[in-house]
Coordinates of C-alpha atoms in Angstrom, one line a residue:
Chain A
M130 CA 170.8 50.8 34.4
K131 CA 170.9 54.4 36.1
I132 CA 172.8 53.1 38.9
T133 CA 174.6 49.7 40.1
R134 CA 174.3 47.2 43.2
A135 CA 178.1 48.3 43.9
E136 CA 176.4 52.6 43.7
V137 CA 174.0 51.5 46.6
E138 CA 176.2 49.8 48.5
H139 CA 178.5 52.8 48.0
V140 CA 175.7 54.9 48.4
A141 CA 174.7 52.7 52.0
R142 CA 178.0 53.4 53.6
L143 CA 178.0 57.4 53.2
A144 CA 174.5 57.6 54.6
R145 CA 175.8 55.3 57.5
L146 CA 173.3 53.0 56.7
E147 CA 173.8 49.4 57.0
L148 CA 171.9 47.6 54.3
S149 CA 171.3 44.0 54.3
A150 CA 172.0 42.1 50.4
E151 CA 168.1 41.7 50.3
E152 CA 168.1 45.4 51.0
A153 CA 170.6 45.8 48.1
E154 CA 169.3 44.0 45.6
I155 CA 165.6 45.4 45.7
F156 CA 166.5 49.2 46.8
T157 CA 169.4 48.6 43.4
G158 CA 166.0 48.1 41.1
Q159 CA 163.8 50.9 43.0
M160 CA 166.1 53.4 42.8
D161 CA 167.1 52.4 39.2
A162 CA 163.3 52.8 37.9
I163 CA 163.3 55.9 40.4
L164 CA 166.0 57.7 39.1
A165 CA 164.7 56.7 35.1
Y166 CA 161.7 59.0 36.2
V167 CA 163.3 62.1 37.5
D168 CA 165.6 61.7 34.1
K169 CA 162.3 63.8 32.6
L170 CA 163.4 67.1 34.0
N171 CA 166.0 66.5 31.4
E172 CA 163.7 67.5 28.9
L173 CA 163.3 71.4 30.1
D174 CA 166.6 73.3 29.1
T175 CA 166.5 75.1 32.5
T176 CA 170.0 77.8 31.2
G177 CA 170.2 80.7 33.0
I178 CA 167.5 80.0 35.4
T179 CA 168.4 80.8 39.4
P180 CA 167.6 78.1 41.7
T181 CA 165.0 78.3 44.2
S182 CA 166.3 76.9 48.0
H183 CA 163.0 78.3 49.8
A184 CA 160.0 79.7 47.8
V185 CA 159.6 82.4 50.3
P186 CA 162.6 84.6 50.3
V187 CA 164.2 84.2 53.9
E188 CA 167.6 86.6 54.6
N189 CA 169.8 86.1 57.7
A190 CA 167.8 85.7 60.6
F191 CA 170.0 87.1 63.2
R192 CA 169.1 88.2 67.0
A193 CA 171.1 89.5 70.0
D194 CA 174.1 87.8 71.5
E195 CA 172.5 87.3 75.2
E196 CA 172.5 85.1 77.7
R197 CA 170.0 83.0 78.2
P198 CA 168.5 79.6 80.2
S199 CA 169.4 76.3 78.8
I200 CA 167.3 73.3 79.4
G201 CA 170.9 71.7 81.0
T202 CA 172.9 69.4 80.8
D203 CA 170.7 66.5 82.7
N204 CA 167.8 67.8 79.9
A205 CA 170.1 67.4 77.4
M206 CA 171.2 64.1 78.1
A207 CA 168.4 62.3 79.7
N208 CA 167.3 60.6 75.8
A209 CA 171.0 59.2 75.8
P210 CA 171.3 55.7 75.4
D211 CA 174.8 55.8 77.0
R212 CA 176.3 58.5 79.3
V213 CA 178.6 58.6 82.2
D214 CA 179.1 61.9 84.6
G215 CA 177.7 64.2 81.9
F216 CA 179.1 62.8 78.9
F217 CA 178.0 60.9 76.1
R218 CA 179.7 57.1 75.8
V219 CA 180.5 55.9 72.5
P220 CA 182.6 52.5 70.8
K221 CA 186.0 53.3 70.9
V222 CA 186.9 55.5 68.2
I223 CA 190.5 54.2 67.6
E224 CA 192.0 51.1 68.1
Chain B
M193 CA 124.0 65.2 69.1
E194 CA 127.4 62.5 71.3
L195 CA 130.0 65.6 72.6
Y196 CA 132.2 63.9 70.7
E197 CA 130.7 65.0 67.0
L198 CA 130.7 68.7 68.2
T199 CA 133.0 70.7 66.4
I200 CA 135.4 73.5 68.3
H201 CA 132.3 76.3 68.1
E202 CA 130.2 74.2 68.8
L203 CA 131.7 72.9 72.0
H204 CA 133.1 76.1 72.4
E205 CA 129.1 77.6 72.9
K206 CA 128.3 74.7 75.0
L207 CA 131.6 74.8 77.5
K208 CA 130.7 78.7 77.7
K209 CA 128.0 78.5 78.4
R210 CA 128.7 76.2 81.3
E211 CA 126.3 73.3 79.1
V212 CA 129.1 71.0 79.5
S213 CA 132.4 71.1 81.4
S214 CA 135.8 70.5 80.0
V215 CA 136.6 67.2 81.8
E216 CA 132.8 65.5 80.8
A217 CA 133.9 66.3 76.4
T218 CA 137.8 64.7 77.4
R219 CA 135.9 62.0 79.1
A220 CA 133.8 61.5 76.1
F221 CA 136.6 61.5 73.5
L222 CA 139.2 58.5 75.9
D223 CA 135.9 56.6 76.0
R224 CA 135.8 57.1 72.3
I225 CA 138.8 56.8 71.7
E226 CA 138.7 53.3 74.0
S227 CA 135.9 51.9 71.7
V228 CA 137.1 52.9 68.4
D229 CA 140.8 52.9 68.2
P230 CA 141.0 49.3 68.1
R231 CA 140.0 49.4 64.7
V232 CA 141.2 52.6 63.1
N233 CA 144.9 52.5 64.7
A234 CA 145.2 56.7 64.3
F235 CA 146.7 56.8 67.4
I236 CA 150.3 55.7 69.0
T237 CA 149.3 57.5 72.6
V238 CA 146.9 58.4 74.4
T239 CA 147.5 61.2 77.0
A240 CA 144.0 60.4 80.0
D241 CA 145.7 61.0 82.6
E242 CA 147.2 64.4 81.6
A243 CA 144.3 64.8 79.6
L244 CA 142.3 65.2 82.3
K245 CA 144.3 67.2 84.5
A246 CA 144.2 69.5 81.3
A247 CA 140.5 69.8 81.7
E248 CA 140.4 70.5 85.2
E249 CA 142.6 73.7 84.6
A250 CA 140.0 74.5 81.6
D251 CA 137.9 74.2 83.7
R252 CA 139.0 76.4 86.2
R253 CA 139.7 78.7 83.7
I254 CA 136.0 78.6 82.5
A255 CA 134.4 79.2 85.6
A256 CA 137.1 82.2 86.3
G257 CA 135.9 83.8 83.0
E258 CA 138.9 83.1 81.2
T259 CA 137.9 81.6 78.3
T260 CA 139.0 81.3 74.4
I261 CA 137.4 80.1 71.8
L262 CA 140.5 76.6 72.7
T263 CA 139.5 76.6 76.3
G264 CA 138.2 73.1 77.2
I265 CA 138.2 71.4 73.8
P266 CA 140.1 68.2 72.7
V267 CA 143.0 67.9 70.6
A268 CA 145.5 65.5 69.2
L269 CA 148.5 65.9 67.8
K270 CA 150.4 63.9 64.5
D271 CA 153.4 62.1 66.8
I272 CA 155.9 64.7 65.1
F273 CA 155.4 67.9 66.9
L274 CA 157.4 67.7 70.4
T275 CA 155.6 67.1 73.7
Q276 CA 157.8 68.2 76.9
G277 CA 157.2 65.0 78.9
V278 CA 155.1 62.8 76.5
R279 CA 156.2 60.1 74.2
T280 CA 157.2 61.5 70.5
T281 CA 157.8 58.9 68.5
C282 CA 157.7 60.1 64.8
A283 CA 155.9 56.9 64.1
S284 CA 159.6 55.1 64.4
R285 CA 161.4 52.6 65.9
I286 CA 164.7 54.9 66.6
L287 CA 162.2 57.1 68.2
D288 CA 160.8 54.9 70.7
T289 CA 161.5 55.7 73.8
F290 CA 162.2 59.6 72.9
I291 CA 161.0 61.6 75.7
P292 CA 161.4 65.4 74.4
P293 CA 162.4 68.2 77.1
Y294 CA 160.3 70.8 75.1
D295 CA 157.2 71.2 73.4
A296 CA 156.5 72.6 69.9
T297 CA 155.7 76.3 69.4
S298 CA 152.8 75.4 67.5
W299 CA 151.7 72.5 70.6
V300 CA 152.7 76.4 73.5
K301 CA 150.4 78.1 71.9
L302 CA 147.4 75.6 71.6
K303 CA 148.2 75.2 75.0
E304 CA 148.5 78.8 76.3
R305 CA 144.6 78.9 75.0
G306 CA 143.4 76.2 77.3
A307 CA 143.1 73.3 74.6
V308 CA 143.5 69.6 76.3
L309 CA 145.7 67.3 74.5
V310 CA 144.5 63.9 74.9
G311 CA 147.0 62.1 72.7
K312 CA 149.6 61.4 70.1
L313 CA 148.7 60.5 66.5
N314 CA 150.1 57.6 63.6
Q315 CA 151.4 59.1 60.8
D316 CA 153.6 57.5 57.8
E317 CA 157.5 57.4 59.5
F318 CA 158.9 60.6 59.7
A319 CA 155.8 61.8 57.4
M320 CA 158.0 59.8 54.5
G321 CA 154.6 57.8 52.6
S322 CA 151.3 59.5 51.1
S323 CA 149.4 56.3 53.7
C324 CA 150.8 55.8 56.5
E325 CA 151.8 52.6 56.1
S326 CA 155.4 53.0 56.7
S327 CA 154.8 53.9 60.4
A328 CA 156.6 51.3 63.1
F329 CA 153.5 51.3 64.7
G330 CA 151.3 49.4 62.3
P331 CA 149.0 51.0 59.8
T332 CA 146.0 53.5 60.4
R333 CA 142.7 52.7 58.7
N334 CA 140.5 54.8 57.0
P335 CA 137.0 55.0 59.7
W336 CA 135.2 55.0 56.5
N337 CA 136.5 51.7 55.1
L338 CA 138.4 49.9 57.4
E339 CA 140.1 48.2 54.3
C340 CA 141.2 51.4 53.1
I341 CA 144.3 53.6 53.6
P342 CA 143.8 56.8 55.5
G343 CA 146.2 58.9 53.5
G344 CA 149.2 59.9 54.8
S345 CA 151.4 61.1 55.8
S346 CA 148.9 63.2 58.7
G347 CA 146.9 59.8 58.0
G348 CA 146.1 59.6 62.0
S349 CA 145.7 63.5 62.5
A350 CA 142.9 63.3 59.6
A351 CA 141.0 59.4 60.9
A352 CA 140.9 60.5 64.4
I353 CA 138.5 63.8 63.2
A354 CA 136.5 61.3 61.0
A355 CA 136.4 58.5 63.4
R356 CA 135.7 61.5 66.2
E357 CA 138.6 61.0 68.3
A358 CA 139.3 64.8 68.8
T359 CA 138.0 67.6 68.1
A360 CA 141.0 69.5 65.8
T361 CA 144.5 68.1 65.0
L362 CA 147.6 69.6 63.8
G363 CA 149.1 67.9 60.8
T364 CA 152.6 68.7 58.5
D365 CA 152.6 69.1 55.2
T366 CA 155.5 68.4 53.2
G367 CA 154.1 67.1 49.6
G368 CA 150.5 66.9 50.2
S369 CA 150.4 65.8 53.9
I370 CA 147.8 67.7 55.4
R371 CA 145.8 68.0 52.5
Q372 CA 145.9 64.3 50.6
P373 CA 144.1 62.9 54.1
A374 CA 141.9 65.4 54.6
S375 CA 140.7 64.4 51.2
H376 CA 140.6 60.7 51.8
C377 CA 138.8 60.4 54.9
G378 CA 136.4 63.7 54.3
C379 CA 137.3 66.6 56.7
V380 CA 139.5 69.9 55.6
G381 CA 142.6 70.1 56.2
L382 CA 144.4 73.3 55.1
K383 CA 148.3 74.0 54.0
P384 CA 149.6 77.3 55.0
T385 CA 152.1 79.2 53.4
Y386 CA 156.0 78.3 53.4
G387 CA 156.7 80.7 57.4
R388 CA 153.6 81.2 58.2
V389 CA 153.6 78.8 61.5
S390 CA 156.7 78.1 63.1
R391 CA 158.3 74.6 62.7
Y392 CA 160.1 74.6 66.1
G393 CA 159.4 71.4 67.7
V394 CA 158.5 70.0 64.1
I395 CA 161.1 66.7 63.3
A396 CA 162.7 68.1 60.7
Y397 CA 162.1 66.1 56.9
A398 CA 162.3 68.6 54.2
S399 CA 163.0 71.8 55.7
S400 CA 162.3 73.5 52.6
L401 CA 158.8 72.3 52.1
D402 CA 157.7 71.3 55.2
Q403 CA 154.8 73.3 57.4
V404 CA 152.4 72.9 60.3
G405 CA 148.0 72.9 59.6
P406 CA 144.6 72.4 60.9
M407 CA 142.9 69.5 60.1
T408 CA 139.5 70.3 61.7
R409 CA 135.9 69.1 61.2
D410 CA 134.5 72.0 58.8
V411 CA 135.8 75.6 57.7
A412 CA 135.3 77.4 60.7
D413 CA 137.1 75.7 63.0
C414 CA 140.0 75.0 60.7
A415 CA 140.7 78.9 60.9
I416 CA 140.1 79.1 64.5
M417 CA 143.0 76.8 64.5
L418 CA 145.3 78.7 61.6
G419 CA 144.6 81.8 63.5
A420 CA 146.0 80.0 67.1
V421 CA 149.2 78.7 65.3
A422 CA 150.2 81.0 62.9
G423 CA 152.5 83.8 63.2
Y424 CA 156.5 84.6 64.3
D425 CA 158.4 82.9 66.0
P426 CA 161.9 83.9 66.8
L427 CA 163.1 80.8 67.7
D428 CA 162.1 79.6 63.8
S429 CA 164.8 81.6 61.7
T430 CA 162.4 80.5 58.3
S431 CA 159.2 81.9 60.0
I432 CA 157.4 85.3 58.6
D433 CA 157.0 88.7 60.5
R434 CA 153.8 89.8 59.5
P435 CA 150.4 90.3 61.2
V436 CA 148.5 87.3 61.4
P437 CA 144.8 88.0 60.2
D438 CA 141.7 87.5 61.7
Y439 CA 140.8 84.2 60.0
T440 CA 137.4 83.3 61.6
A441 CA 136.2 87.2 60.1
S442 CA 137.6 86.0 56.4
L443 CA 134.4 83.9 56.6
G444 CA 131.4 84.5 54.3
P445 CA 129.4 82.6 51.9
E446 CA 129.8 85.2 49.1
V447 CA 132.1 84.3 45.8
T448 CA 129.8 86.5 43.5
G449 CA 133.0 87.9 41.0
L450 CA 135.6 85.7 43.0
K451 CA 137.7 84.2 39.7
I452 CA 139.0 80.8 40.0
G453 CA 141.2 79.3 38.1
L454 CA 140.8 75.5 36.7
P455 CA 144.5 74.4 35.4
K456 CA 144.4 72.3 31.9
E457 CA 146.9 69.8 33.5
Y458 CA 145.4 69.0 36.4
F459 CA 141.5 67.8 34.9
I460 CA 143.6 65.0 32.4
A461 CA 142.5 61.8 30.8
G462 CA 143.4 59.3 33.4
L463 CA 141.8 61.6 36.1
D464 CA 139.1 58.7 38.5
P465 CA 135.8 59.2 36.9
D466 CA 134.9 59.6 41.0
V467 CA 136.8 62.7 41.7
K468 CA 136.2 63.9 37.8
K469 CA 132.1 63.9 38.7
T470 CA 133.3 65.2 42.2
L471 CA 135.5 68.5 40.6
D472 CA 132.3 69.0 37.6
A473 CA 129.8 69.3 40.5
A474 CA 132.1 71.1 43.0
I475 CA 132.7 73.9 39.5
D476 CA 128.2 74.2 39.4
T477 CA 128.4 75.1 42.8
Y478 CA 130.8 77.5 42.5
K479 CA 129.5 78.8 39.8
R480 CA 125.4 78.9 40.7
L481 CA 126.6 80.9 43.9
G482 CA 128.4 83.3 41.5
A483 CA 132.3 82.5 40.5
E484 CA 133.7 82.6 37.7
F485 CA 135.7 80.3 36.4
V486 CA 139.0 81.0 33.8
E487 CA 141.0 77.9 32.5
I488 CA 145.2 78.7 32.8
S489 CA 148.0 76.6 32.3
L490 CA 150.5 75.3 35.2
P491 CA 152.8 73.9 32.2
H492 CA 155.9 72.6 34.5
T493 CA 153.1 70.9 36.6
D494 CA 154.1 67.0 35.1
Y495 CA 157.7 67.6 36.8
A496 CA 156.5 68.1 40.1
V497 CA 156.9 65.1 40.7
A498 CA 160.2 64.0 39.6
T499 CA 161.7 67.6 41.2
Y500 CA 159.7 67.0 44.2
Y501 CA 161.6 63.6 45.1
L502 CA 165.5 64.8 44.3
I503 CA 164.9 68.0 47.0
A504 CA 163.4 66.4 49.3
T505 CA 165.2 63.2 49.5
A506 CA 167.7 65.6 49.3
E507 CA 167.2 67.0 52.7
A508 CA 165.7 64.1 54.3
S509 CA 169.1 62.6 53.8
S510 CA 171.4 65.6 55.7
N511 CA 168.0 66.2 57.9
L512 CA 167.6 62.4 58.8
A513 CA 171.7 62.1 59.5
R514 CA 171.2 63.5 63.4
Y515 CA 170.2 59.9 64.0
D516 CA 173.2 58.3 65.2
G517 CA 173.1 56.3 68.3
V518 CA 174.5 58.5 70.4
R519 CA 172.5 61.7 72.0
F520 CA 169.5 60.3 71.6
G521 CA 167.3 57.1 69.8
H522 CA 168.2 53.8 69.9
R523 CA 171.6 52.7 69.4
A524 CA 172.4 48.5 68.4
K525 CA 173.8 46.4 71.2
E526 CA 176.2 44.8 69.4
A527 CA 178.8 47.0 66.9
A528 CA 182.5 46.3 65.8
G529 CA 183.4 50.9 66.6
L530 CA 182.1 53.8 66.1
I531 CA 180.9 54.0 62.6
D532 CA 179.9 50.4 62.3
M533 CA 177.3 51.5 65.6
F534 CA 176.0 54.4 63.5
A535 CA 175.4 52.1 60.8
R536 CA 173.8 49.3 62.5
S537 CA 171.6 51.4 64.8
R538 CA 169.9 53.0 62.0
A539 CA 169.8 50.3 60.0
E540 CA 167.9 48.3 63.0
G541 CA 166.2 51.3 63.3
F542 CA 164.7 53.2 60.3
G543 CA 162.2 51.5 58.2
A544 CA 162.0 50.6 53.8
E545 CA 160.6 53.5 53.1
V546 CA 162.9 56.1 55.3
K547 CA 166.1 53.8 54.4
R548 CA 164.8 54.5 50.5
R549 CA 164.5 57.9 50.8
I550 CA 168.2 58.7 53.1
M551 CA 169.8 56.3 50.2
L552 CA 168.4 58.5 47.1
G553 CA 168.4 62.1 48.9
T554 CA 172.5 60.9 49.5
Y555 CA 172.8 59.7 46.0
A556 CA 171.7 63.0 44.6
L557 CA 173.7 65.1 46.5
S558 CA 176.9 62.9 46.0
S559 CA 179.6 63.9 44.6
G560 CA 179.5 63.8 40.6
Y561 CA 175.4 63.9 40.8
Y562 CA 174.6 66.9 42.8
D563 CA 174.5 69.0 39.9
A564 CA 173.1 67.0 37.7
Y565 CA 170.2 66.0 40.3
Y566 CA 169.9 68.2 43.3
L567 CA 170.5 71.3 41.7
K568 CA 168.6 71.0 38.1
A569 CA 165.7 70.2 40.6
Q570 CA 166.1 73.5 42.5
R571 CA 165.7 75.1 39.0
V572 CA 162.5 73.4 37.7
R573 CA 161.2 74.5 41.7
T574 CA 161.6 78.1 39.8
L575 CA 159.5 77.2 37.2
I576 CA 156.8 75.7 38.9
M577 CA 157.0 78.6 41.4
H578 CA 156.6 81.2 38.1
D579 CA 154.2 79.0 37.0
F580 CA 151.8 80.0 40.2
L581 CA 152.8 84.0 40.3
Q582 CA 151.6 84.1 37.1
A583 CA 148.4 82.3 37.2
F584 CA 147.7 85.0 40.1
A585 CA 148.2 87.2 38.1
T586 CA 144.6 86.6 36.3
V587 CA 143.1 84.5 39.5
D588 CA 142.2 84.9 42.8
V589 CA 142.3 81.2 43.6
I590 CA 142.7 77.9 41.7
L591 CA 140.8 75.0 42.4
T592 CA 142.0 71.1 41.6
P593 CA 141.7 67.6 42.1
V594 CA 143.8 66.7 45.5
A595 CA 144.2 63.2 44.9
P596 CA 143.6 61.6 41.0
T597 CA 141.8 58.6 42.9
P598 CA 139.7 58.1 45.8
A599 CA 141.6 56.1 49.2
F600 CA 143.5 53.1 47.8
R601 CA 143.3 49.8 49.3
I602 CA 145.7 48.4 52.1
G603 CA 148.7 47.0 50.7
E604 CA 147.8 48.0 46.8
K605 CA 151.1 50.1 46.2
V606 CA 153.5 49.2 48.9
N607 CA 155.8 47.4 46.8
D608 CA 156.1 49.9 44.1
P609 CA 157.0 53.0 45.5
L610 CA 157.4 55.0 42.2
Q611 CA 152.8 54.7 42.0
M612 CA 153.4 55.5 45.8
Y613 CA 154.7 59.0 44.9
L614 CA 152.9 59.7 41.8
S615 CA 149.4 60.1 43.6
D616 CA 151.2 63.1 45.7
I617 CA 150.8 65.2 41.7
F618 CA 148.3 67.6 42.7
T619 CA 149.4 68.5 46.1
I620 CA 153.2 68.6 46.0
P621 CA 153.4 71.6 43.1
V622 CA 151.7 73.3 46.0
N623 CA 154.7 73.1 48.6
L624 CA 157.9 73.4 45.7
A625 CA 155.3 77.3 45.5
G626 CA 156.1 77.3 48.8
T627 CA 152.1 79.0 49.0
C628 CA 148.9 77.9 50.6
G629 CA 146.0 75.7 49.6
I630 CA 143.0 73.7 51.5
S631 CA 141.4 70.4 51.1
V632 CA 137.5 70.3 51.7
P633 CA 135.0 67.6 51.4
A634 CA 133.3 67.9 47.8
G635 CA 131.9 64.0 47.2
M636 CA 131.6 60.7 47.5
S637 CA 133.0 57.6 45.6
G638 CA 130.6 55.0 44.3
D639 CA 132.1 52.6 47.1
G640 CA 131.9 55.5 49.7
L641 CA 135.1 57.2 50.3
P642 CA 135.0 60.8 50.7
I643 CA 136.9 63.2 48.3
G644 CA 137.7 66.3 48.9
L645 CA 138.3 69.5 46.3
Q646 CA 142.0 71.3 46.3
L647 CA 141.8 75.0 46.8
V648 CA 145.2 76.6 46.1
G649 CA 145.8 81.1 46.9
R650 CA 148.2 82.9 47.0
P651 CA 151.5 83.3 49.5
F652 CA 149.9 84.8 52.4
G653 CA 146.6 84.2 50.6
E654 CA 144.6 81.9 54.1
E655 CA 141.7 84.7 54.0
A656 CA 141.0 84.2 50.6
I657 CA 141.0 80.2 50.3
L658 CA 139.1 80.2 53.3
R659 CA 136.2 82.3 52.4
A660 CA 135.7 80.8 49.0
A661 CA 136.0 76.8 51.5
Y662 CA 133.7 78.4 53.6
A663 CA 131.3 79.3 50.5
F664 CA 131.2 75.7 49.5
E665 CA 130.5 74.1 52.6
Q666 CA 127.7 76.2 54.0
A667 CA 126.1 75.8 50.0
T668 CA 126.4 71.9 50.4
E669 CA 126.4 69.1 52.8
W670 CA 129.5 67.1 52.5
H671 CA 131.3 68.3 55.5
K672 CA 127.8 66.5 57.5
Q673 CA 128.5 62.7 56.1
K674 CA 130.2 60.4 59.3
A675 CA 131.6 57.7 58.7
Q676 CA 129.5 54.8 60.6
L677 CA 132.6 52.7 63.1

């Protein structure tokens, strides 16, 4: 086994993803098969190989720090599920 | 020929000569969508009213002599491109009612040239899939055989071309999502070099791999669309500041002396006989046209799928963290506190494939596994890139299959994600190497399903693959085949 049901449930908590018991069961089997497959990368000796994060080298992209028009609060909040007075409203964080 | 069957360049001639108006052309497409889309399901949203208004404006521009090649041309976009004021879902329940406050740069560029948007196209949810079956809005069907998948993730973008529901479309390609559906639906699809086209306003899946590209009826149209959307964008820090060539001018029937590489790792025993036959015939065509073939090796091909599914899922898990039910998107009604609200909103909003990839990516990035999975995959990615750079020292372009089989049946691979992932084996390496590839119609299976061939070019070598694709197209009739609907 590459991954256990308990590990799958732990990862789901890290990912902020509520899984049903059935989903956790199915994902355990499927992730196990996929992780067993990706293990084939260990056939390759990659000592001293530089990791590639972007195929085309990209330097930090800077621009002048100048004021520009923005989309504004109303536009930025138009899709919010719940808002009040220019704030996003969420369930109580601290009891 | 019906207006909805014309290419961009053909319709442009008629618009310019005032033989037809953009309003007439747009109406022809809207009628066509109404008549065939209930069967194909290529569209998530049809923007009929906005399209007719834009077409009227295009007709005014044409009358005033301000015509570009795209003025008045009806196009459609994968529903991953933000369109201001027009619902954009990424085929996910979590963005079911999302109305973007701004436009994607690639759509701005088409709009500025006068293109008319007829609607937003179906896809795999968040572009995660190879079959268009993971859409929250139901699968798109292949216009050549409605029981088959159109490919994915840009399945709607390909099916809309094959069903003649738009003149041209835009898709995105992270591991083959433009080229594979283009092959399965018998249209032309190009994935440009990483950085060639701005991704501003394109919903992110795997940021080191995602790229925007055109899907069209023929290679000339593909060159026109690429020329329109390519170029540096200050709003996308990964776009490259490099001049955009005149892609249309690079097209020509001549390939004498062109050195085409055939990677031995791509012509494996398990290749579908119809795909093999198609590739063999294409090689003969190129030989007849005067191209030279060289056997090459891309030795790390067999590791590409594993590398991709670690890198892409890791990046996806990070990119999709933004869907938390706070600022936009679906929020769960019942929740015991903030964390529970996040977890339930995401559970209700995401489909199975998206959850699976978030889980895999979170695992690959989690403490104790980062070096073994994510970093290891990034090192193997370097080896895969070097394979291509080495090959391009001796050849001009590389010819390969696009997919190991023609389009498979809807439902066939839904319960076996690993089998689904392996169907991208010939397209994924191009994304990992960050270079460009095109799929061109090259044959037909015994069951009447289209098969494409892939040409891979050097980084920023789009002119070379377009030219080679154009020569093949001019010498064959495959792009003229039409799906009967």
